[in-house]
Coordinates of C-alpha atoms (C1' of nucleotides) in Angstrom, one line a residue:
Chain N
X1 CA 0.0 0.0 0.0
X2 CA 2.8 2.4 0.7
X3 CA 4.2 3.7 -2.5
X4 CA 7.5 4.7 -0.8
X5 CA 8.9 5.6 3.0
X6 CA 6.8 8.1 4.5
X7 CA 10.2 10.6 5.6
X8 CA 11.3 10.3 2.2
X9 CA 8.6 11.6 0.7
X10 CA 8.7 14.4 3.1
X11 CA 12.2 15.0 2.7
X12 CA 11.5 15.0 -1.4
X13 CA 8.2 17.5 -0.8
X14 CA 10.0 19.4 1.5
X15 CA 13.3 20.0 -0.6
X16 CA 11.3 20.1 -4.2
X17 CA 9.4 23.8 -2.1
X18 CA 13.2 24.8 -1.0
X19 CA 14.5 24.7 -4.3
X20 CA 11.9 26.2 -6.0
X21 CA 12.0 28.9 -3.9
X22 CA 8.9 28.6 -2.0
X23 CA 10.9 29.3 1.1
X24 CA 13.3 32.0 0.8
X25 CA 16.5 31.7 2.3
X26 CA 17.0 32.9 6.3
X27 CA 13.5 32.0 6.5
X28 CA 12.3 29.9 9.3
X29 CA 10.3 26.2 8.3
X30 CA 7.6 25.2 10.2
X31 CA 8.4 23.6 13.6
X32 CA 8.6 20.2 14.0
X33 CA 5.0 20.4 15.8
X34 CA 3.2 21.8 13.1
X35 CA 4.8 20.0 10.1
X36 CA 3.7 16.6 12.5
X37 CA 0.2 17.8 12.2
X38 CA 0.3 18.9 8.4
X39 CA 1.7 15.7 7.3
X40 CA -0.6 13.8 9.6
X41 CA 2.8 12.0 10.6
X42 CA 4.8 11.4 14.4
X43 CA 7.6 13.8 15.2
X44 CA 10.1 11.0 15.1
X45 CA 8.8 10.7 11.7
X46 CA 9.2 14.7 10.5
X47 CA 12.7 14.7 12.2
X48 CA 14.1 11.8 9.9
X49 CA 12.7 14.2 7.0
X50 CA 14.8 17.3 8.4
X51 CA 17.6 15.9 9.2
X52 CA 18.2 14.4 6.0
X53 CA 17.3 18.2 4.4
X54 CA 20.5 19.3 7.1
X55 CA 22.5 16.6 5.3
X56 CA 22.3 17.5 1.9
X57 CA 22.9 20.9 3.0
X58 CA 18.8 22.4 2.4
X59 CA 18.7 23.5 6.3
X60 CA 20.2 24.0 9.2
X61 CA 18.2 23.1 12.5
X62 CA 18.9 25.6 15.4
X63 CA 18.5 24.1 18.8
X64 CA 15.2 25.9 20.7
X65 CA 15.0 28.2 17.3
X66 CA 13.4 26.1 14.0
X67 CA 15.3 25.0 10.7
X68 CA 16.2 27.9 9.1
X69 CA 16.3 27.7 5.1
X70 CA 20.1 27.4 3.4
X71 CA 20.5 29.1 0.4
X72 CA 21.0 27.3 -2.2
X73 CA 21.7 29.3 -5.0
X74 CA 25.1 30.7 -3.5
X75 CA 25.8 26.8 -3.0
X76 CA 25.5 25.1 -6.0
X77 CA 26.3 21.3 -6.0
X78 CA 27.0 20.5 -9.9
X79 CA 29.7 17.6 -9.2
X80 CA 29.3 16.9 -5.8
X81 CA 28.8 12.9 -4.1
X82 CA 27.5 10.9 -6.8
X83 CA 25.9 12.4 -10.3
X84 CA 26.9 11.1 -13.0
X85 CA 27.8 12.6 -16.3
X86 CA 24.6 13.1 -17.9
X87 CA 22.9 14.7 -14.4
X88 CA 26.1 17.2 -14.7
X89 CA 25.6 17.9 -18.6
X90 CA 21.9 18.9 -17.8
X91 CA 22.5 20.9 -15.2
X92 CA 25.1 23.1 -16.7
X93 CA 25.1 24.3 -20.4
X94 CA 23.4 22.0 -23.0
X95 CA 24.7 21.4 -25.9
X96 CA 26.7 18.0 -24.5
X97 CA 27.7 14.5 -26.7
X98 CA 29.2 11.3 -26.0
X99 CA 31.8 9.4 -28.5
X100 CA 32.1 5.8 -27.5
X101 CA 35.6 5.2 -28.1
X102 CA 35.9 1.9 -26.7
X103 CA 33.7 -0.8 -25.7
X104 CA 34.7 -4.8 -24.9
X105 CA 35.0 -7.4 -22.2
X106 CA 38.9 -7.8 -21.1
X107 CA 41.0 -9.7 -19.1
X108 CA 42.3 -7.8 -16.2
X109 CA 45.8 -6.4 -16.2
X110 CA 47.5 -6.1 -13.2
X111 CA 46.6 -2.3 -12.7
X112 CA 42.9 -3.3 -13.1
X113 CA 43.5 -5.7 -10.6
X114 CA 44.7 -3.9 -8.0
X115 CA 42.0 -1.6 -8.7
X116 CA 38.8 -3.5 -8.5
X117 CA 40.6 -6.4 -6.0
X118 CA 40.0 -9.2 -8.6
X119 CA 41.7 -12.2 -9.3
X120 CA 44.0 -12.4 -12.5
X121 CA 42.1 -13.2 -15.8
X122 CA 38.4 -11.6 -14.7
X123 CA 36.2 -10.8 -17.5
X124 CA 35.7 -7.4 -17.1
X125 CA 33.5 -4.6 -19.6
X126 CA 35.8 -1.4 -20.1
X127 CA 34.0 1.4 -21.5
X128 CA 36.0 4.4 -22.7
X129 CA 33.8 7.7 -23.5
X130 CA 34.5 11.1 -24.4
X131 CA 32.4 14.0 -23.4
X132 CA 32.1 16.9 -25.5
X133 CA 30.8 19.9 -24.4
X134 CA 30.3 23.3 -26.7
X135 CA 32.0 21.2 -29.6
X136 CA 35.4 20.8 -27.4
X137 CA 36.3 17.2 -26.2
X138 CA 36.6 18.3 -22.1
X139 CA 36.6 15.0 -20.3
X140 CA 37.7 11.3 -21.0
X141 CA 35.7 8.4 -19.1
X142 CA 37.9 4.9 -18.3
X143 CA 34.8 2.6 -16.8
X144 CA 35.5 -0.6 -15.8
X145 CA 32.8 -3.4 -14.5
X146 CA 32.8 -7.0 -13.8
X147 CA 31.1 -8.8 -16.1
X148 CA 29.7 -11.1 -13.5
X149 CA 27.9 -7.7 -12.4
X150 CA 26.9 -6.0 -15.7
X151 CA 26.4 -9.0 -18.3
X152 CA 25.4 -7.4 -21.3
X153 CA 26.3 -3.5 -22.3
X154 CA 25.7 -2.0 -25.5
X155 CA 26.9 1.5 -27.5
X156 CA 23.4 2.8 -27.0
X157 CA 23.6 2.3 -23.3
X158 CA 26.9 4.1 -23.3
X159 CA 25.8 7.0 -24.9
X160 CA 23.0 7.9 -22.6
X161 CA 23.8 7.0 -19.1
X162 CA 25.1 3.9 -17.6
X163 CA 23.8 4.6 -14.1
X164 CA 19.9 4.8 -15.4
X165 CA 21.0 1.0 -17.2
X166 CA 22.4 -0.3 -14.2
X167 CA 20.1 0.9 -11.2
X168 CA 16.5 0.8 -13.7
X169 CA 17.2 -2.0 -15.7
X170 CA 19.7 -4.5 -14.3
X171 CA 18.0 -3.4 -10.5
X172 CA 21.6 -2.2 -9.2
X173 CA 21.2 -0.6 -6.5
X174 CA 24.3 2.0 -5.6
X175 CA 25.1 2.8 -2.5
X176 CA 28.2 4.7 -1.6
X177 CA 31.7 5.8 -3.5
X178 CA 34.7 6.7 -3.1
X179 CA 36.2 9.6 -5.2
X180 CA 39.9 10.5 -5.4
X181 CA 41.6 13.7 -7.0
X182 CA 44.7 14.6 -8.7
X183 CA 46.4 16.4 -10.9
X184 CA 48.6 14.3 -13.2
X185 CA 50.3 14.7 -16.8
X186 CA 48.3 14.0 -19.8
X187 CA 49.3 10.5 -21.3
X188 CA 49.1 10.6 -24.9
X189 CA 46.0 8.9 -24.7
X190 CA 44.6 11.6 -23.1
X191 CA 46.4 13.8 -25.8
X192 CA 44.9 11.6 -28.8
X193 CA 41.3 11.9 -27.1
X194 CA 40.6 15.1 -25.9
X195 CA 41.7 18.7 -26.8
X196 CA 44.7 19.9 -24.8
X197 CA 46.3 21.9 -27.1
X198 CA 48.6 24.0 -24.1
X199 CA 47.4 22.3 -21.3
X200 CA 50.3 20.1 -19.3
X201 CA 48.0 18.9 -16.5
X202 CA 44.9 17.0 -16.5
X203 CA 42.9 16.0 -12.9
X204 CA 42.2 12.3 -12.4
X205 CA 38.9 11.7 -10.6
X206 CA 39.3 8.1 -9.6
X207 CA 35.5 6.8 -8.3
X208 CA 34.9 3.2 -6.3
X209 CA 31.7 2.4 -6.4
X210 CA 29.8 0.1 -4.1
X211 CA 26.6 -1.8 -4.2
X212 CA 24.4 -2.4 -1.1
X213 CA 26.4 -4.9 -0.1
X214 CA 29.6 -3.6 0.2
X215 CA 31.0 -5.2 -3.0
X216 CA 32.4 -3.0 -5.9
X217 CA 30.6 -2.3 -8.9
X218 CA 32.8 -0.3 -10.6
X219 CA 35.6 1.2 -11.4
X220 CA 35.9 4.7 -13.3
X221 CA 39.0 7.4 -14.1
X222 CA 37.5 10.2 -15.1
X223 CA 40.2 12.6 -16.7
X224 CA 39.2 16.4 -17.4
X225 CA 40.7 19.1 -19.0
X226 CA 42.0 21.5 -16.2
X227 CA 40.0 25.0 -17.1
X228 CA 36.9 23.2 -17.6
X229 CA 37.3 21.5 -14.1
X230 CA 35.5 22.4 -10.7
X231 CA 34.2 19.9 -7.4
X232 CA 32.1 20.9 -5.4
X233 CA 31.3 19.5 -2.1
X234 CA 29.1 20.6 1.1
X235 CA 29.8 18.6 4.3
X236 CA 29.0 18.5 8.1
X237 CA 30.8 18.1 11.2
X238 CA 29.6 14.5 12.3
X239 CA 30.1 14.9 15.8
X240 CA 31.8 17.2 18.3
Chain C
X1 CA 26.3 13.7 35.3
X2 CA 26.0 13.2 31.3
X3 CA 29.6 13.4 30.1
X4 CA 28.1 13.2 26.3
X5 CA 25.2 12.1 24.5
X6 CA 24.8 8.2 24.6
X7 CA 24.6 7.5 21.1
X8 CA 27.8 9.2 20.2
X9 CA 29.7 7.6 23.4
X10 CA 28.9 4.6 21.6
X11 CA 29.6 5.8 18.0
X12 CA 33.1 7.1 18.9
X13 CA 33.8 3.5 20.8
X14 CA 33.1 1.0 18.0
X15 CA 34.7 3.6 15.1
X16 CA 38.3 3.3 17.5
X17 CA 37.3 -0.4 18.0
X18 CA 37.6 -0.5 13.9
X19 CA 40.3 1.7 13.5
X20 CA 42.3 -0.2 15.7
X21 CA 41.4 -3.7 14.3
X22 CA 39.2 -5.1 16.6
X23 CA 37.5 -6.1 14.1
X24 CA 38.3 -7.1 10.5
X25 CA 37.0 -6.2 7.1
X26 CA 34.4 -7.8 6.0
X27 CA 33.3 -9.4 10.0
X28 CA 30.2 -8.9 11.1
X29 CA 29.3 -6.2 13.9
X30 CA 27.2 -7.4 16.6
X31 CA 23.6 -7.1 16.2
X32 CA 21.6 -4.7 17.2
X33 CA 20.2 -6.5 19.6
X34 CA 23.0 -7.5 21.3
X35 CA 25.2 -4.3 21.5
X36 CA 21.6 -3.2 23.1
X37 CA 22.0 -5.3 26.4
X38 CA 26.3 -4.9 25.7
X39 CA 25.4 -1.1 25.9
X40 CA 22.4 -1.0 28.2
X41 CA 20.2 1.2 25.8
X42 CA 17.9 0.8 23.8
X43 CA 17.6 -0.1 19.9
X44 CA 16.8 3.4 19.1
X45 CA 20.2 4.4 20.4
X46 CA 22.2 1.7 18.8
X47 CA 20.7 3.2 15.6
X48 CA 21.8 6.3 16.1
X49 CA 25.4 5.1 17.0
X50 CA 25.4 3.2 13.4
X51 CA 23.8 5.3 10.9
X52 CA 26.7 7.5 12.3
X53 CA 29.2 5.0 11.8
X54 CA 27.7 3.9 8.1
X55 CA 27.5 7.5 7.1
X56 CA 31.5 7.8 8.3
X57 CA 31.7 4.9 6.3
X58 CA 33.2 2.1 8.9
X59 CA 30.6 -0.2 8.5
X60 CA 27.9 -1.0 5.7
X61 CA 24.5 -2.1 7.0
X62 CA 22.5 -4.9 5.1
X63 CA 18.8 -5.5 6.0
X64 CA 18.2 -9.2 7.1
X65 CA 22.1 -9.6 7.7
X66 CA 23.8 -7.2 9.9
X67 CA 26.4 -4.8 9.6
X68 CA 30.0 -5.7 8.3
X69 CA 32.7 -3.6 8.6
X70 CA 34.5 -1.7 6.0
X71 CA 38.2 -1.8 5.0
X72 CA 39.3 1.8 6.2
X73 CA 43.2 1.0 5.6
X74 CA 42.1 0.8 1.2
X75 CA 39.7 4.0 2.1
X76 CA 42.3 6.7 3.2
X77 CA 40.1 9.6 3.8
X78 CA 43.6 12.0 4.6
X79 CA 41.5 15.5 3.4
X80 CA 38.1 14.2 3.0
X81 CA 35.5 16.6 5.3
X82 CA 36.7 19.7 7.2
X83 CA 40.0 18.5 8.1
X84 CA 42.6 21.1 8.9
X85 CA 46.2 21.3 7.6
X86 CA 47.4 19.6 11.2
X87 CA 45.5 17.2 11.3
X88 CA 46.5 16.7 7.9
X89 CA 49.7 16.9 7.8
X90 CA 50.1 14.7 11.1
X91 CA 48.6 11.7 9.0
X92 CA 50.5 12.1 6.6
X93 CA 54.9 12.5 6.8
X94 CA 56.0 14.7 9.3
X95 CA 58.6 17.6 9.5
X96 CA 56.1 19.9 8.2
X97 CA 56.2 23.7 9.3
X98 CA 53.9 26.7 9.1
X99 CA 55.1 30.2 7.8
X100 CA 52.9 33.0 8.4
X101 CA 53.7 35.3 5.9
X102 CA 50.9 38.0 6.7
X103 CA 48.9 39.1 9.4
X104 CA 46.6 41.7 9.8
X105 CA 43.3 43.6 10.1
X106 CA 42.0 44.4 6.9
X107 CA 39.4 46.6 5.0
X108 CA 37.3 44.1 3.1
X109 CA 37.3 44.8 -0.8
X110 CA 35.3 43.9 -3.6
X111 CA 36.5 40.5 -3.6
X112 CA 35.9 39.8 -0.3
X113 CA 33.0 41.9 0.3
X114 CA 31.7 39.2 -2.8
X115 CA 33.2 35.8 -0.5
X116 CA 32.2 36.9 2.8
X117 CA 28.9 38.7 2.0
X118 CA 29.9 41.9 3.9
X119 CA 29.0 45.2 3.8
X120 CA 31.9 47.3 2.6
X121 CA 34.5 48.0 5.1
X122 CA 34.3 45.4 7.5
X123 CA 37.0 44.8 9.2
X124 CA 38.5 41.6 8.6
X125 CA 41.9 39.7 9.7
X126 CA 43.9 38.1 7.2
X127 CA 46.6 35.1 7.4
X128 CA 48.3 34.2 5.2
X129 CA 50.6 31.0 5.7
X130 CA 53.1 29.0 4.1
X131 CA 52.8 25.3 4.5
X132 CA 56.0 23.4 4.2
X133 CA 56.6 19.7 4.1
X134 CA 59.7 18.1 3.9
X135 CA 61.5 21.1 2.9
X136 CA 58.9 22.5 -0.5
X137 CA 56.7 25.1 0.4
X138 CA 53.5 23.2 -1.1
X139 CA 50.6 25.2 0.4
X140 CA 49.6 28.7 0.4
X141 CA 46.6 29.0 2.9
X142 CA 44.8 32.1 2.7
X143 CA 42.0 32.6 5.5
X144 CA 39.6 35.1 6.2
X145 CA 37.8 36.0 9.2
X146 CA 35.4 38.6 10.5
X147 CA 36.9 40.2 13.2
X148 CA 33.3 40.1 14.8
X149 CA 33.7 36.6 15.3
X150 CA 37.7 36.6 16.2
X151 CA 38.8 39.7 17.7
X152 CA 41.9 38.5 18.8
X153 CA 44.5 36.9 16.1
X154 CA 48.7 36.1 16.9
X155 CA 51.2 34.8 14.7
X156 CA 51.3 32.0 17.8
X157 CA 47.5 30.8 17.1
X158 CA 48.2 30.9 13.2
X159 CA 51.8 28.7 13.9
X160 CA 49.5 25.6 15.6
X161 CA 46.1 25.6 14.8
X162 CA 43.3 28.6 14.2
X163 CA 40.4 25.6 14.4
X164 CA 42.1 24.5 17.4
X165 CA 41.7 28.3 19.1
X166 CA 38.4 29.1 17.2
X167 CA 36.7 25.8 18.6
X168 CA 38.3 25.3 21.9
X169 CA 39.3 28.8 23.4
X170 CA 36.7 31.0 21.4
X171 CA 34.4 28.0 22.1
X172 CA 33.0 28.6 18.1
X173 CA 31.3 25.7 16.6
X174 CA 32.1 25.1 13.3
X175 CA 28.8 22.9 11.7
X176 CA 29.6 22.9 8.2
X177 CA 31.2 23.7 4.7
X178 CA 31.5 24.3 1.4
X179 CA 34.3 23.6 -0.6
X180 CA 35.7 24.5 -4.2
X181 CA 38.1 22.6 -5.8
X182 CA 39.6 24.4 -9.5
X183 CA 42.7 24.3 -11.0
X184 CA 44.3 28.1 -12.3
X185 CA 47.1 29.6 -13.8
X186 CA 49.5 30.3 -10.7
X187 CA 49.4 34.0 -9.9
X188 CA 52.9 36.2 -8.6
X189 CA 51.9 35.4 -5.3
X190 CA 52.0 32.2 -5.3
X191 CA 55.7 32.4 -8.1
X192 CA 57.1 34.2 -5.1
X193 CA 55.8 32.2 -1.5
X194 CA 55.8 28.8 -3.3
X195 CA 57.9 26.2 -5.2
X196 CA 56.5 26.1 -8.4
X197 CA 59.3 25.5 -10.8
X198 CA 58.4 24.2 -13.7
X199 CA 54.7 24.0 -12.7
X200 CA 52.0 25.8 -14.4
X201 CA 48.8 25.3 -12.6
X202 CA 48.1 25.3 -9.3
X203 CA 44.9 23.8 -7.3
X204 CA 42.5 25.8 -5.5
X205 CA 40.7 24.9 -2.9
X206 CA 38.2 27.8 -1.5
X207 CA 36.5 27.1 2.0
X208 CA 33.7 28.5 3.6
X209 CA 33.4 27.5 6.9
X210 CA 29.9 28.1 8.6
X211 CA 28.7 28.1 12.2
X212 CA 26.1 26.4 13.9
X213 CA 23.7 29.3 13.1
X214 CA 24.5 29.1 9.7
X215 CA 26.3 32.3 9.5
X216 CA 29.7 32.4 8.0
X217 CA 32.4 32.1 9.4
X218 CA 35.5 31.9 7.4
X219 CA 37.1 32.2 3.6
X220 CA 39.8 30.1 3.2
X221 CA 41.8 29.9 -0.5
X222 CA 43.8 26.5 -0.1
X223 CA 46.6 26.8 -3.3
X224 CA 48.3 23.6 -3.7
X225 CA 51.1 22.2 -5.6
X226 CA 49.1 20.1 -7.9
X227 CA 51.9 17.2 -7.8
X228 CA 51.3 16.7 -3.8
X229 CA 47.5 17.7 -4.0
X230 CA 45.1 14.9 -3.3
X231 CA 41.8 15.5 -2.1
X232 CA 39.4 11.9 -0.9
X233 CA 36.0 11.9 -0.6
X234 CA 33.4 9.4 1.1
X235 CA 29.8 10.1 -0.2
X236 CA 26.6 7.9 0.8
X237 CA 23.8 7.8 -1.9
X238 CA 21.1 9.9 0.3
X239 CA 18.0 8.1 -0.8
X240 CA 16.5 6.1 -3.4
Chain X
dT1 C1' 16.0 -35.2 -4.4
dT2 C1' 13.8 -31.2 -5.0
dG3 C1' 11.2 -27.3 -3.7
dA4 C1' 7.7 -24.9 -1.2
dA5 C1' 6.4 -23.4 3.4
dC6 C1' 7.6 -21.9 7.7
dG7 C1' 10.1 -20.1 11.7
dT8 C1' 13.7 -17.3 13.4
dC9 C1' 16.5 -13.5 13.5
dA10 C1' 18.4 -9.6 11.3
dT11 C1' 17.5 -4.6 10.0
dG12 C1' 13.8 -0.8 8.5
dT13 C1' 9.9 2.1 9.5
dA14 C1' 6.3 4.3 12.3
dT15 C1' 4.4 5.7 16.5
dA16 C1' 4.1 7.4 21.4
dT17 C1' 5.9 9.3 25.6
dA18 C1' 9.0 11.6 28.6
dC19 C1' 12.4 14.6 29.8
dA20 C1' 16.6 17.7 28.7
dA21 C1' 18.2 21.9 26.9
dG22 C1' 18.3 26.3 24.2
dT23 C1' 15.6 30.6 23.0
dT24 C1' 12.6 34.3 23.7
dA25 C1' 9.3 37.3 25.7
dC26 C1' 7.4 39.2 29.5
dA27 C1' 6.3 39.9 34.2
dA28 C1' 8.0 40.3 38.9
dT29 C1' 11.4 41.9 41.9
dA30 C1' 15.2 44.4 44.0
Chain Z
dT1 C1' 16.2 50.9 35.8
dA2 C1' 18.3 46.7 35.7
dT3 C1' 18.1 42.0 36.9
dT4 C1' 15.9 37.8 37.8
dG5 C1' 12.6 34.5 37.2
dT6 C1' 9.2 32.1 34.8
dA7 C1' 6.3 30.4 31.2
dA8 C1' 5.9 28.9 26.6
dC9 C1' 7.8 27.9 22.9
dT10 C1' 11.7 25.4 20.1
dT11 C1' 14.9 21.2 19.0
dG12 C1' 17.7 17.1 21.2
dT13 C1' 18.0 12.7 23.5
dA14 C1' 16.3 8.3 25.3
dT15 C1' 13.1 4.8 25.8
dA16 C1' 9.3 1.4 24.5
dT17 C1' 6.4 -1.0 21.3
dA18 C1' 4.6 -2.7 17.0
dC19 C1' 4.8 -4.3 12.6
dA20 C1' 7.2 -4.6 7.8
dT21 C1' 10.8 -6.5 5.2
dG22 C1' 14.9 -9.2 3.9
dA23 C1' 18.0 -13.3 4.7
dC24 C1' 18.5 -17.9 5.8
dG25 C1' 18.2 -22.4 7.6
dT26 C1' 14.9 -26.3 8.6
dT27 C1' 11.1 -29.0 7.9
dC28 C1' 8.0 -31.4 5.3
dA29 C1' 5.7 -32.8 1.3
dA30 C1' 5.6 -34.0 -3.6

DNA sequence: TTGAACGTCATGTATATACAAGTTACAATA
DNA sequence: TATTGTAACTTGTATATACATGACGTTCAA
């Protein structure tokens, strides 16, 4: 009967108002008392729903004062946690592509190895993409899955988005990553690929990412043209 | 006769348990049940104390199974979060020093009128420090404060740790951030209080650093060497 | 032998209650 | 006037109970 999680929806309906700006920033939300009654709902219930609008950085709750509205606008999140490219492409200018440049199932070198903690000779899908934005080839995508996770992949599916395959269609369901960034020296891979006419660095975004259970889906290096680069990430304290 | 909240007690004991390797990757945590009587709480608390340490990313839960422990040791998180250069550099080699090349009480310009969302001429303390590990001045830190919020600023204070004065003997709590991560051309500033032979880009990492009020704290500009920058990040899908 | 059904235990969600603790406004008091 | 105290709000923590849902082994029947 339930469609979905009660504080989820409230955290959606909640967030969906913020960002379209029926709360204006510095303004106070409703207390935790009357959102209870207008969702019909238990406080334990509303307070799940805030605090997850705290994490992802919609509110900040102030002890004996309310949640007082972030603003957002001054804080935009285009690459932060886990979008993929296609959620980043949208957000920002249009006018995006995708070449396929590479798509088959290999054996696993040793770097690959070491990488997704596989035994030697593992199938494994490499996908390698370049993403053009404006007409200018910006960023080069190295994806890597085992093929014991993703079976089947296609050109199509590389071209629109691998996460809407993987999550809607195979019933993946991600769960957390791991990103790492540095600044490196183009290979002439990166040279052949991409336009870097001038440019002697290139940042490495190296992503792990995990399923629900803890094992790793994938592997991805995701090399970007230096100018065209920017991460941007919103976290809080855990604990005191 | 509460030294701290229950649930964090408990948090901050199982995450050293982990990090100490008490446990090993891949074991199973107790069950909730049973760290309930371990603990003498209740469920409720237990939660708490796990969604903390899933969201930190020491343990994964699985519905049905338990909760198995992470491998932290292949999950570095060195400047994931709001770290600070100590704490930073501590994990990392040592003989590292601090230069503070500038300090002083400032008219705010345009450009930081813009950063700090000030009115014009605030006055505003600037630092400006070298950070030097292993002999190469890597980092240029740049911080900003209100002088409303610090009045008092010494070369001392900037030689340690400002977080450590702000949050201990100012008794400010610092609740979130935002950070910036680009790559630019190196300006004359850094040429001079760096060394950046032969490089020709430089990371930037800008900080703002907000209070539990949600009022700003801090501007920090973080310029790195981009051959010893490496920036980690953990990130939890928030929802389905 | 196979497979469906069931019981048990795990975590997930929702609710209720109680009290602690921070904020604010206002009235009482010295 | 200035300070204190109190009441009425706010969010934070802790507890208890109930049921839903997922994982898994055992039992039992075809």
């Amino acid at each position: 009967m339930m469609m979905q999680n009660k504080y989820i929806q409230i955290y959606k309906q909640i967030a969906e108002e913020i960002s379209e700006g029926h709360y204006k920033p510095k303004e106070k939300l409703a207390s935790e008392h009357e959102l209870m009654n207008a969702y019909k709902t238990s406080r334990e219930t509303i307070r799940k729903a805030l605090n997850l609008l705290a994490q992802n950085g919609y509110i900040q709750k102030i002890q004996g004062k309310g949640s007082i509205v972030l603003d957002r606008q001054k804080f935009d999140f285009p690459v932060s946690g886990l979008v993929s490219f296609k959620e980043l492409a949208g957000s920002l200018g249009d006018k995006h592509q995708t070449h396929v440049e590479e798509l088959a199932v290999i054996d696993a070198d040793d770097y690959l190895m070491y990488q997704l903690q596989t035994p030697p000779e593992t199938k494994i899908w490499k996908a390698l993409r370049v993403r053009e934005i404006d007409g200018e080839r910006i960023i080069l995508d190295k994806d890597y899955f085992l093929q014991s996770n993703v079976p089947e992949l296609t050109k199509e599916i590389c071209e629109v988005s691998i996460y809407d395959y993987l999550e809607n269609d195979l019933g993946l369901t991600i769960s957390f990553a791991k990103k790492e960034i540095t600044v490196e020296e183009p290979s002439s891979e990166d040279r052949r690929l991409l336009h870097l006419e001038g440019f002697s660095n290139i940042v490495v975004v190296k992503n792990y990412v995990y399923l629900e259970d803890a094992t790793l889906l994938q592997y991805t290096e995701s090399r970007h043209r230096p100018d065209k680069f920017k991460f941007v990430d919103f976290a809080r304290r855990s604990h005191k």
